[in-house]
Short mmCIF file of C-alpha atoms in Angstrom, two decimals:
data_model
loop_
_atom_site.label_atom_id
_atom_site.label_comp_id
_atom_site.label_asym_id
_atom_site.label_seq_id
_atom_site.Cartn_x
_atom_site.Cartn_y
_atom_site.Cartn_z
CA UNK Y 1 -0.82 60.83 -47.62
CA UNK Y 2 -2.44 62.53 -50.45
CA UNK Y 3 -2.60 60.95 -53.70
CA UNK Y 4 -0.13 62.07 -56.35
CA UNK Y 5 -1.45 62.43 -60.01
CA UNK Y 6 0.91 59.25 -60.89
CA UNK Y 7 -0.69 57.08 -58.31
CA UNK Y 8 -4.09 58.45 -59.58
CA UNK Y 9 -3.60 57.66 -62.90
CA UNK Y 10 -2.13 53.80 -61.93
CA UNK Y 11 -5.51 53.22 -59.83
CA UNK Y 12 -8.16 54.93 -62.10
CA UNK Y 13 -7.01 55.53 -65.50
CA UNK Y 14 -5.75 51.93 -66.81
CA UNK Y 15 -4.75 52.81 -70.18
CA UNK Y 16 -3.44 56.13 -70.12
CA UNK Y 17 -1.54 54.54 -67.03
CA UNK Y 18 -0.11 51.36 -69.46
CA UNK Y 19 1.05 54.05 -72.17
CA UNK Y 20 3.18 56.24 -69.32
CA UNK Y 21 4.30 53.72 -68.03
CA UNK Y 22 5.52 51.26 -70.42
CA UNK Y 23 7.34 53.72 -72.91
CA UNK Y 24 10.16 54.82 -70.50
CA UNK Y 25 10.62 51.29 -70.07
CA UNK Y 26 10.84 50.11 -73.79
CA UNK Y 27 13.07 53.07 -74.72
CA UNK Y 28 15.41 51.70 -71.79
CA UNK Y 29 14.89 47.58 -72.74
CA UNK Y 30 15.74 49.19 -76.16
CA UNK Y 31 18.95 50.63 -75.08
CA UNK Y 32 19.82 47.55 -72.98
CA UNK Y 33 18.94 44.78 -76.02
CA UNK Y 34 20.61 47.41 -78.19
CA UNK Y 35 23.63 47.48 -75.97
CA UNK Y 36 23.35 43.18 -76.22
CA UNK Y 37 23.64 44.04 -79.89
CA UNK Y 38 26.79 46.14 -79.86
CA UNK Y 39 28.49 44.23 -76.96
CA UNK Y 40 28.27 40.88 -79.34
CA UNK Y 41 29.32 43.32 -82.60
CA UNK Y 42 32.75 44.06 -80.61
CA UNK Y 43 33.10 40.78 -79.39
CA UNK Y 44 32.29 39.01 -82.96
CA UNK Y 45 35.66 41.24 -84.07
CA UNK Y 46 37.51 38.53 -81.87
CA UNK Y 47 36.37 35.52 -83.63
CA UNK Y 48 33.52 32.60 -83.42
CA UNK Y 49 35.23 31.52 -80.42
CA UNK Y 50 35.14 34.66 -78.15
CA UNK Y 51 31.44 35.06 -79.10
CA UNK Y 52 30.70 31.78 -78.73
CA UNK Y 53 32.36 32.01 -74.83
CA UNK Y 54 30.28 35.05 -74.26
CA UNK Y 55 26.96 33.11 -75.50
CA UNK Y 56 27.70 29.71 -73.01
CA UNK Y 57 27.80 32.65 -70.50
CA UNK Y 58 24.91 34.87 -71.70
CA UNK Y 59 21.99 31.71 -70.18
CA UNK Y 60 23.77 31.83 -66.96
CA UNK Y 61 23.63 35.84 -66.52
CA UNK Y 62 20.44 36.13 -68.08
CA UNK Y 63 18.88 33.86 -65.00
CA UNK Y 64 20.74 36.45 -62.79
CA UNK Y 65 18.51 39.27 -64.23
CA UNK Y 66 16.16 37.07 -64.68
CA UNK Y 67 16.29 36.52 -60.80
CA UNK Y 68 17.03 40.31 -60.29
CA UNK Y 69 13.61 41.33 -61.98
CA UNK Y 70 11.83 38.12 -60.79
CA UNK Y 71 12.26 39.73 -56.98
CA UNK Y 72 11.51 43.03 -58.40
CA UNK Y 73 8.13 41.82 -59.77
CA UNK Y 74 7.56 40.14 -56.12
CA UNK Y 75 8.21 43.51 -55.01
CA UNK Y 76 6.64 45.43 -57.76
CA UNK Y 77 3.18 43.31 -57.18
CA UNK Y 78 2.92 43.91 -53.09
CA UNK Y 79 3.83 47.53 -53.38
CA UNK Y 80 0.91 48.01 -56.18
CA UNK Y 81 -1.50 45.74 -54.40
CA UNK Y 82 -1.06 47.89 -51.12
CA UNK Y 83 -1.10 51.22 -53.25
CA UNK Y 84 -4.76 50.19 -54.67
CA UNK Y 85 -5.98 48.88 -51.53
CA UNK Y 86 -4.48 52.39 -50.09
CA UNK Y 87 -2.98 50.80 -47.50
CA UNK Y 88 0.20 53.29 -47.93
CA UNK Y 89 1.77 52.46 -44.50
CA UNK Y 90 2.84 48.64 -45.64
CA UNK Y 91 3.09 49.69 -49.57
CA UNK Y 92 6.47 51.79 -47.75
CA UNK Y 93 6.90 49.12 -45.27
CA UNK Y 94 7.49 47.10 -47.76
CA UNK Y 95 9.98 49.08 -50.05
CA UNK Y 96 12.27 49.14 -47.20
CA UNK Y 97 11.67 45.18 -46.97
CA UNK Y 98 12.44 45.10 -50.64
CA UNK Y 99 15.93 46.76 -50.79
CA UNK Y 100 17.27 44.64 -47.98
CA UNK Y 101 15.95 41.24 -49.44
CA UNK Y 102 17.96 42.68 -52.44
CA UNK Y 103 21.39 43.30 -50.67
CA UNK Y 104 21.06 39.39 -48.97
CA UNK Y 105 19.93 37.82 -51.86
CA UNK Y 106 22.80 39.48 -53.94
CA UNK Y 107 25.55 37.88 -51.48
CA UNK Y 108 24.31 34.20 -51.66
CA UNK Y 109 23.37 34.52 -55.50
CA UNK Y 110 27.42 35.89 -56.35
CA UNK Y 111 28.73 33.22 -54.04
CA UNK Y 112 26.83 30.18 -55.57
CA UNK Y 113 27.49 31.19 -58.98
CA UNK Y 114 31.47 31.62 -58.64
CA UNK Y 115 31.02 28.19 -56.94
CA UNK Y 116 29.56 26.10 -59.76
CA UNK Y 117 30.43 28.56 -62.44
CA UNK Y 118 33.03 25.99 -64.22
CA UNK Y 119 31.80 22.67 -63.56
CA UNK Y 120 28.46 24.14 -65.02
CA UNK Y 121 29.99 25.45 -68.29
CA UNK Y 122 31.80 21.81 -68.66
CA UNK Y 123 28.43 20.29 -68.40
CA UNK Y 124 27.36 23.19 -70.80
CA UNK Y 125 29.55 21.79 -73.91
CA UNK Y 126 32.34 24.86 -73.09
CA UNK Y 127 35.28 22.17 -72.66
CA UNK Y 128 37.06 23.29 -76.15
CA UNK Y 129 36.67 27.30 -75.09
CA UNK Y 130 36.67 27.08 -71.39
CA UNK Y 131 39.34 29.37 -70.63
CA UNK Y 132 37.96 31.98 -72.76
CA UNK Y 133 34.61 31.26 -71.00
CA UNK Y 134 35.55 31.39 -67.54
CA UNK Y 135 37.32 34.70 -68.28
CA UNK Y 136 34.61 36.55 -69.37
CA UNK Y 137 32.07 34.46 -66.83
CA UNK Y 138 34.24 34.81 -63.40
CA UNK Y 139 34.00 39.24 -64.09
CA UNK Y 140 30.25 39.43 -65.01
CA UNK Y 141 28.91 37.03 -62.69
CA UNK Y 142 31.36 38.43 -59.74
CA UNK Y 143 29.63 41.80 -60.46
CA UNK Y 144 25.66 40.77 -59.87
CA UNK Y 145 25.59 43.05 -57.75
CA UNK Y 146 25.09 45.98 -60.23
CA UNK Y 147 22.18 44.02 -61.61
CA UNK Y 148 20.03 42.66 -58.45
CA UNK Y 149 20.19 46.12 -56.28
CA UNK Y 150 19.34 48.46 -59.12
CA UNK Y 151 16.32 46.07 -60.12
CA UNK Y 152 15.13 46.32 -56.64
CA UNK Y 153 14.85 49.80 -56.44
CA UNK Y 154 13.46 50.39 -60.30
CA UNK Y 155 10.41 47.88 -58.69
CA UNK Y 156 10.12 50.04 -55.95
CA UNK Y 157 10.18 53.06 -57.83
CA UNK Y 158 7.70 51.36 -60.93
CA UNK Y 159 5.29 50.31 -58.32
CA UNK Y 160 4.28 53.97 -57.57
CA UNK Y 161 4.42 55.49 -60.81
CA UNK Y 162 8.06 57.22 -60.63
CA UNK Y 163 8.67 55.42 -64.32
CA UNK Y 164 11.36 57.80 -65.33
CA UNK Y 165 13.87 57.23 -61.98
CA UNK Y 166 12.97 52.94 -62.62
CA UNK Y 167 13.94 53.34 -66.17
CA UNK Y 168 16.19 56.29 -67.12
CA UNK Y 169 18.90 54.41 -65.38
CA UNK Y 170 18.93 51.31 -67.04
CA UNK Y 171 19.16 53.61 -70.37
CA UNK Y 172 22.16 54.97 -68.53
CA UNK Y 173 23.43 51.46 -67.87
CA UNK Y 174 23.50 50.85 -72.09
CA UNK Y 175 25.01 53.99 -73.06
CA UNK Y 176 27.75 53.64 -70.66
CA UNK Y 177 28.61 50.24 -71.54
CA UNK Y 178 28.25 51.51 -75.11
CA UNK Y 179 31.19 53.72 -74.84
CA UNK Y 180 33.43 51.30 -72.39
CA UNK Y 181 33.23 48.17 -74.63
CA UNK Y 182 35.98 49.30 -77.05
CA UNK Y 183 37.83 50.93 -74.92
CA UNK Y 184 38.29 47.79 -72.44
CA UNK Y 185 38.35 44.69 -74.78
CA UNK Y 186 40.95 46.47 -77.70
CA UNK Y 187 42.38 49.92 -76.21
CA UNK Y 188 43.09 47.86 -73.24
CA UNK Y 189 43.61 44.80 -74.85
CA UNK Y 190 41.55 42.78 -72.51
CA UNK Y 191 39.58 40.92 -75.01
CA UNK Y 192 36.23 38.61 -73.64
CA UNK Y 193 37.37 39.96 -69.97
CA UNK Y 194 37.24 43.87 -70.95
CA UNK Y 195 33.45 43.31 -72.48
CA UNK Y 196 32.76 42.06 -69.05
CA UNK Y 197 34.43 44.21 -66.98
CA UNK Y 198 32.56 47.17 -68.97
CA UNK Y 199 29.20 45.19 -68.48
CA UNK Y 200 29.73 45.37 -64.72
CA UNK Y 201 30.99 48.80 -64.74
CA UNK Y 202 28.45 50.36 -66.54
CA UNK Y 203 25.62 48.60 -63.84
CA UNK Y 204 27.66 50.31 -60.84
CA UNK Y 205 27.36 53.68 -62.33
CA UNK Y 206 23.53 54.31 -62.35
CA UNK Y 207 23.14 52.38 -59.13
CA UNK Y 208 24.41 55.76 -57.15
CA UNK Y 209 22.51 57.66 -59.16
CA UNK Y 210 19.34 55.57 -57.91
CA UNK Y 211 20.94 55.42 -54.35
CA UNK Y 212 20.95 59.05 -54.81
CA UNK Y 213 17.07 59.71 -55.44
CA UNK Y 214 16.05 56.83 -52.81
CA UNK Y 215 17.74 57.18 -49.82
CA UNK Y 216 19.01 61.27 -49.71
CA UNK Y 217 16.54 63.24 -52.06
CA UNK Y 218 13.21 61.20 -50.66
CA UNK Y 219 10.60 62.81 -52.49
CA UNK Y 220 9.06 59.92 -53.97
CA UNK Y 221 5.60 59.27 -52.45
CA UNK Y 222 6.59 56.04 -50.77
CA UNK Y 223 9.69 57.76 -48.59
CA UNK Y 224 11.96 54.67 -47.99
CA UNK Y 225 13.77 55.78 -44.43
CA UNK Y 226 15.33 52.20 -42.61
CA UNK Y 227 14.61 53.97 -39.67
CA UNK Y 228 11.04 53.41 -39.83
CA UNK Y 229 11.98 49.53 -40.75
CA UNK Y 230 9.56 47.60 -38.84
CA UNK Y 231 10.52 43.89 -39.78
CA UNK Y 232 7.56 41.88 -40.92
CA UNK Y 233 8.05 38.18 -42.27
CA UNK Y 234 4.64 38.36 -43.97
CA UNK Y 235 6.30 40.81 -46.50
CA UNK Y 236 8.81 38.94 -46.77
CA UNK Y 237 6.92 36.23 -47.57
CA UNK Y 238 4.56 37.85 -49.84
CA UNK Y 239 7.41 39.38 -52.13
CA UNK Y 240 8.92 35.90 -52.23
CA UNK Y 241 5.38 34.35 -53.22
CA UNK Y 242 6.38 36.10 -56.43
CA UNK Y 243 9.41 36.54 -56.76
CA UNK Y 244 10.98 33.16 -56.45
CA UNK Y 245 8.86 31.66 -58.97
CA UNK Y 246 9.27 34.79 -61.23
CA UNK Y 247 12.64 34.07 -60.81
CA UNK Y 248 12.54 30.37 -61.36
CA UNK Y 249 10.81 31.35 -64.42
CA UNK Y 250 13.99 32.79 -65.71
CA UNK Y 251 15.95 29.78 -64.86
CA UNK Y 252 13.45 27.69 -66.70
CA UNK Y 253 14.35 30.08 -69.87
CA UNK Y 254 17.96 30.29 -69.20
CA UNK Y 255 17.75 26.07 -68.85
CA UNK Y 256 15.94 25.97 -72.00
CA UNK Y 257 18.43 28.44 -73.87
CA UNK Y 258 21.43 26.30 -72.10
CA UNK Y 259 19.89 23.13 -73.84
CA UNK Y 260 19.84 24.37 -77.34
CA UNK Y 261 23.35 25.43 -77.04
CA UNK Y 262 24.05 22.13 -76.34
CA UNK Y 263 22.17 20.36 -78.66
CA UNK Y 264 23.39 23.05 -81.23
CA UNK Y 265 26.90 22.01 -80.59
CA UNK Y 266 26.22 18.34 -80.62
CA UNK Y 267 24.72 18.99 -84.22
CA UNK Y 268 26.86 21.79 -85.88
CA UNK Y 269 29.52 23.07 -83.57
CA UNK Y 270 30.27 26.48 -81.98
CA UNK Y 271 29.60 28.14 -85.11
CA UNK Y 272 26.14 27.47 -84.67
CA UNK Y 273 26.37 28.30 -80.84
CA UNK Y 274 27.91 31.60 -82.50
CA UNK Y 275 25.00 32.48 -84.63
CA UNK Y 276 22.38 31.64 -82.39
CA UNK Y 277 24.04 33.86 -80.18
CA UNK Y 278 24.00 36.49 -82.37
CA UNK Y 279 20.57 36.43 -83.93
CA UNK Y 280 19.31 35.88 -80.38
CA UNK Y 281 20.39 39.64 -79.62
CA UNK Y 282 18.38 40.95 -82.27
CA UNK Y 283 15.17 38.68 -81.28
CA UNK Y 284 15.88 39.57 -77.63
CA UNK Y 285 15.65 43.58 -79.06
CA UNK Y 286 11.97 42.33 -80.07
CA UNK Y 287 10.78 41.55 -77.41
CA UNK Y 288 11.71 44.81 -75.39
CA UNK Y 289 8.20 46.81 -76.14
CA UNK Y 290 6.46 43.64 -74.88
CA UNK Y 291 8.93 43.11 -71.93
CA UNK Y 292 8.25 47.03 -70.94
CA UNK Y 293 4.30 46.34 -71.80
CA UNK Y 294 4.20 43.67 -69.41
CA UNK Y 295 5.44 45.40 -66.91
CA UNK Y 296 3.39 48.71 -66.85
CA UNK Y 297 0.24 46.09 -67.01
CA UNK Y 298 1.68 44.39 -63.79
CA UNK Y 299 1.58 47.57 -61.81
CA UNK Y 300 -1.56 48.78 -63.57
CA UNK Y 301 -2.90 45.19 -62.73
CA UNK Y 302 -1.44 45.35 -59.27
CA UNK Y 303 -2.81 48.59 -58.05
CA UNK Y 304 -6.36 47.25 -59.71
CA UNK Y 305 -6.54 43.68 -58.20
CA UNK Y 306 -6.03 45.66 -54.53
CA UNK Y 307 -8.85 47.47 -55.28
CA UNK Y 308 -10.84 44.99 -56.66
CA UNK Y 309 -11.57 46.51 -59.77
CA UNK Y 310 -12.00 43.67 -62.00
CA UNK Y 311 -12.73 46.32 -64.95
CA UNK Y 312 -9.40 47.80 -65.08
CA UNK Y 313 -7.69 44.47 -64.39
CA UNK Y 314 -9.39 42.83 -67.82
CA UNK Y 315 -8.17 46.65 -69.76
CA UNK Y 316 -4.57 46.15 -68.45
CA UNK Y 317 -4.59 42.75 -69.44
CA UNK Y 318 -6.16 43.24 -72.97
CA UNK Y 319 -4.88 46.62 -73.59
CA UNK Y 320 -1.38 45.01 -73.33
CA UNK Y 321 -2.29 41.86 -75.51
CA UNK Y 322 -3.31 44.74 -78.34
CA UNK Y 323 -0.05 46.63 -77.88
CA UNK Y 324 2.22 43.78 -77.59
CA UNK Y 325 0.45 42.26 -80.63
CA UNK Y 326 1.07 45.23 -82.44
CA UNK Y 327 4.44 45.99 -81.75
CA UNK Y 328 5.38 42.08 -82.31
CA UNK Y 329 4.11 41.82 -85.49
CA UNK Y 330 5.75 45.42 -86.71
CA UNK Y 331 9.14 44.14 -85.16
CA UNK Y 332 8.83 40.61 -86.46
CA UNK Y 333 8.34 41.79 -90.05
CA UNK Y 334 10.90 44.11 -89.76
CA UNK Y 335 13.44 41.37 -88.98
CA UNK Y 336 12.31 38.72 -91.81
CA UNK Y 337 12.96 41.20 -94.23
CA UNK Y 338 16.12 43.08 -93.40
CA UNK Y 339 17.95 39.88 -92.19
CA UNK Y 340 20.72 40.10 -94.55
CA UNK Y 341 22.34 43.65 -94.03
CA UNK Y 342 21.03 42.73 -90.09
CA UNK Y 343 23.72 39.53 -90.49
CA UNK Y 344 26.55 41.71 -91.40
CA UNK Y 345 26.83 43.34 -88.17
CA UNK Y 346 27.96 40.19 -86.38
CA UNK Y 347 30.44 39.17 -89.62
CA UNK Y 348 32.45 41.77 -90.70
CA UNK Y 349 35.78 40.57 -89.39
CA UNK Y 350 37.26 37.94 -91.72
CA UNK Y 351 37.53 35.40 -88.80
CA UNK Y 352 33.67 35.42 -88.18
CA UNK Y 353 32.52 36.08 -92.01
CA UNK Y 354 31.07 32.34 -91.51
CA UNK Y 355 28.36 33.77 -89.41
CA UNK Y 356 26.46 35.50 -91.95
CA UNK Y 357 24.60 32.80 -93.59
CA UNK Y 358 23.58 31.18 -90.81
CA UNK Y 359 22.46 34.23 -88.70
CA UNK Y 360 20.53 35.07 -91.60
CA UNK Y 361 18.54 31.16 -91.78
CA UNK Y 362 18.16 31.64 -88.01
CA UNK Y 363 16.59 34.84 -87.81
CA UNK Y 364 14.24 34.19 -91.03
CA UNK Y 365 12.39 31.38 -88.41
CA UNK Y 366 13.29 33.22 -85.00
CA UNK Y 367 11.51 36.33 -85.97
CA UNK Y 368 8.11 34.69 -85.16
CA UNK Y 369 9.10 33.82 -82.55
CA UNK Y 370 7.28 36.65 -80.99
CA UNK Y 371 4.31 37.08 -83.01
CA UNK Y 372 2.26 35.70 -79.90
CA UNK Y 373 4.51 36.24 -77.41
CA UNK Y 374 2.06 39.23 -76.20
CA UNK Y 375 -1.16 36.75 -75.03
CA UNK Y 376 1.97 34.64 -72.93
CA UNK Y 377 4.00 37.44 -71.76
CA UNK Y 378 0.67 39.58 -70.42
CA UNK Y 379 -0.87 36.28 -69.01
CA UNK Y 380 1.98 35.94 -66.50
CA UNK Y 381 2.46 39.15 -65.83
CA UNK Y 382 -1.03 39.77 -64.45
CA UNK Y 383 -0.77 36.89 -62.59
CA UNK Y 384 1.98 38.16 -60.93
CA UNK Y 385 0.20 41.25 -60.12
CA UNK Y 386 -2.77 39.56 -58.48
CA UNK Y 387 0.03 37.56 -56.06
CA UNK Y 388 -0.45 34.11 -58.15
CA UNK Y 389 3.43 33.91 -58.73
CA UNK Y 390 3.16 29.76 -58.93
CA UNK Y 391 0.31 29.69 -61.56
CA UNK Y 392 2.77 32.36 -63.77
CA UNK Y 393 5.35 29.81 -63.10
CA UNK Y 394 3.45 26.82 -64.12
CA UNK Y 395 2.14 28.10 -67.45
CA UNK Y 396 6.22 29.21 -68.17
CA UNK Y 397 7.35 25.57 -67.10
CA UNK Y 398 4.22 24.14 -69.86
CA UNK Y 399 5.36 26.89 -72.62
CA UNK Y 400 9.03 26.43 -72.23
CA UNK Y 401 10.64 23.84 -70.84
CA UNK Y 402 7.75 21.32 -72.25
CA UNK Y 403 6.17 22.84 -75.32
CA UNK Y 404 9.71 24.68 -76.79
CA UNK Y 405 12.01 21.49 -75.93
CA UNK Y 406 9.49 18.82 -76.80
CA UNK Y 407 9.03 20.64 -80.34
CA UNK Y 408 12.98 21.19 -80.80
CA UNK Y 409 13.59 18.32 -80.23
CA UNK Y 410 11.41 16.71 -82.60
CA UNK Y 411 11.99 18.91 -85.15
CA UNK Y 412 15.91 18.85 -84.87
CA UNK Y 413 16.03 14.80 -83.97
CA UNK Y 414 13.13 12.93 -84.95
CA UNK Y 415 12.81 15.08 -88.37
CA UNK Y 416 16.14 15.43 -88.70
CA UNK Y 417 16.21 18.90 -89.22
CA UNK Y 418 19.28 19.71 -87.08
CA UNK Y 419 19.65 23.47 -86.16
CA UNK Y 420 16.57 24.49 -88.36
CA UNK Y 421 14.67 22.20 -86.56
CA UNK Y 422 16.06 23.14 -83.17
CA UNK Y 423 14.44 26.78 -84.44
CA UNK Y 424 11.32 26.00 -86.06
CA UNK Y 425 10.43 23.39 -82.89
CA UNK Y 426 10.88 26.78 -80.29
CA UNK Y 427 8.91 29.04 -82.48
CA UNK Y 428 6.17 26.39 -82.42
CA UNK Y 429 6.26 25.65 -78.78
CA UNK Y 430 5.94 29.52 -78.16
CA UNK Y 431 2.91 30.27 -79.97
CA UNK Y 432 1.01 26.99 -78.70
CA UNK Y 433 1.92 27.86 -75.15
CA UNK Y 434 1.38 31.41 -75.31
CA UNK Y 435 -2.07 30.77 -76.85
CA UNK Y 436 -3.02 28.90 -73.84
CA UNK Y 437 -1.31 31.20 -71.23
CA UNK Y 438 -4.04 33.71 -72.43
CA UNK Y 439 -6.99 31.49 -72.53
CA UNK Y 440 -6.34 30.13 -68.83
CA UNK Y 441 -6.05 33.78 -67.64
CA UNK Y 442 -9.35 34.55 -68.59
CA UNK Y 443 -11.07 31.18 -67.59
CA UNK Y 444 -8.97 32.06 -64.00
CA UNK Y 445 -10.51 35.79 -63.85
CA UNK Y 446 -14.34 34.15 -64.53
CA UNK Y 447 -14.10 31.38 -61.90
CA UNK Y 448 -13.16 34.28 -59.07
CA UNK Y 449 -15.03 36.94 -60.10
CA UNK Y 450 -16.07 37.03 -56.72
CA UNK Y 451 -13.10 38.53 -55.36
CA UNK Y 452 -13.70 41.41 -57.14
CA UNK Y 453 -17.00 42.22 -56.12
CA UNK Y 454 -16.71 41.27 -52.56
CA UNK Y 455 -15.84 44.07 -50.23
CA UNK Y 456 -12.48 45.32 -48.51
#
């Protein structure tokens, strides 16, 4: 197989590699948070209530990408590791492996959720809205289907430099749910269940498109043919080595988001649920040039840590900490200052005209929180590209579910700061955590330096 110049660039030019790659990718995250954005804007027109529905739902689906991209990152890692090592007959191998981990997974992840979906929004706090709740949960968690398949084959596709085919599709995904939001939840009159309807309609789409370029047009450098499937539990196993605790890490977030919608109700209602909600979307649209960052670096990191090339391995990681940082802090001003008019998007029915103050005191604290998201986000991404899924996990389990609820809670309890505190204590337990995500990294890559400069 001869090298193509986008596999040359991912093993030998780090940099230029991290710039390629990631912009496709934030241009899409931007499109999808942006789509977040609008969804909630045509949902707010329904009331507090509807949004609040859609936001006791929003932890639950974000786990299921979360677990889409988790198994994508599994995937995304072995493909690059085999790609650098140019070991090109398991790097395809293993897309094949990929796609049909993706279909079984899909099945047993849509049954479980439909399963506890109601006893789990109960336990949530959703008693008062429940019927609103399970309307608009039952349709976008019956449809995961248009999330986990398409993220399978964007990894596959990411892994060997094809950027535009992993990304252009998501894009795609935003636009079309763009247009079908209105038309389902008031031309249609289906209120919550015609946002989500449109949410899982607008996944299908693309996901032919993608099915298209994979399995009939092959002329990707990695040819994915099932005929040529050779099965191989040690791929399985090594994509899982990732991808379950990438995917657990998402759980841990969604958990963590699920708990301050709880404690936010305990302390000020739905309306607070509501404006969390809301100025979470417009955080969320922060962090998309990091998310995108992150995961250029993990292929760039991949393809490097399977050569052993411990010199572009320390550029994708630091590289990405100096683009993430500068993106964050761009982003994060941009937020404190424009909160007000940025408030008005999610208020201007009369029914949710309540939301405006308080989305504007939430986002004037959640804006940092991704000032040093970067040194966290790049930290577990390269970890995931050198196969260390459970260290990634760990440091996510210490920055989240420890740091960010320990911090909350004092803040919103012990200070008695209620929903301010619940804010201030996440934004705190971010930037401690993330901190140390970036300092382990680096004390990891000293200790087994060895690695690198042994031979293949």
């Amino acid at each position: 197989m001869e090298k193509t110049e986008e596999i040359d660039l991912i093993v030998n030019h780090p940099k230029k590699a991290i710039n390629k790659l990631a912009l496709p990718i934030i241009i899409s995250n931007l499109f999808m948070m942006l789509n977040n954005i609008i969804d909630g804007i045509w949902v707010s027109g329904l009331g507090p209530d509807a949004l609040a529905a859609v936001g006791f739902v929003t932890p639950l689906f974000l786990a299921m990408v979360g677990f889409a991209n988790g198994m994508g990152a599994g995937s995304n890692s072995l493909i690059a590791r085999y790609i650098g090592a140019e070991d090109y007959h398991n790097a395809g191998n293993s897309a094949i492996h990929s796609i049909l981990l993706s279909i079984i997974v899909t099945v047993i992840a849509t049954v479980f959720m439909l399963i506890v979906l109601k006893p789990l929004l109960l336990v949530m706090g959703a008693g008062e809205i429940i019927d609103l709740t399970m309307t608009y949960g039952t349709i976008v968690l019956g449809g995961i289907f248009s999330i986990f398949i398409p993220a399978m084959m964007a990894a596959v596709f990411r892994s060997q430099g094809e950027i535009r085919r992993a990304s252009y599709p998501l894009l795609f995904t935003a636009v079309i749910n763009m247009i079908l939001d209105p038309i389902f939840i008031y031309y249609f009159n289906l209120g919550v269940g015609g946002a989500a309807v449109a949410t899982v309609l607008s996944g299908t789409l693309p996901m032919f498109l993608m099915i298209y370029w994979m399995f009939y047009k092959r002329d990707s450098f990695l040819e994915v043919k099932m005929s040529e499937y050779k099965r191989d539990f040690g791929i399985y196993r090594d994509i899982l080595v990732v991808g379950i605790p990438a995917s657990l890490e998402q759980f841990i977030l969604s958990f963590v988001s699920i708990l301050m919608n709880y404690w936010l109700t305990m302390l000020s209602g739905t309306v607070a649920v509501a404006a969390y909600t809301a100025t979470w979307r417009l955080v969320a649209m922060g962090m998309a040039p990091l998310i995108g960052i992150g995961m250029a670096a993990l292929t760039v990191g991949g393809a490097a840590y399977g050569a052993r090339n411990l010199n572009n391995f320390k550029t994708s990681l630091n590289y990405g900490v100096k683009l993430g940082l500068i993106s964050s802090v761009i982003i994060c001003a941009f937020l404190f200052i424009f909160a007000e008019p940025l408030s008005y998007i999610f208020s201007y029915s009369a029914d949710a005209a309540v939301l405006s103050a308080r989305v504007i005191d939430c986002l004037h604290i959640l804006c940092f929180f991704i000032v040093l998201m970067p040194f966290g986000i790049l930290a577990g991404n390269l970890f995931q590209a050198m196969g260390k899924g459970t260290i990634s996990l760990s440091l996510t389990f210490l920055r989240a579910f420890i740091l960010e609820v320990l911090f909350a809670g004092l803040f919103a309890f012990v200070f008695n700061l209620a929903d301010i505190g619940i804010y201030i204590g996440m934004v705190v337990g971010m930037s401690i955590g993330c901190i140390f995500n970036y300092i382990y990294i680096n004390y990891y890559l000293n200790k087994h330096e060895s690695y690198f400069t042994a031979k293949r």
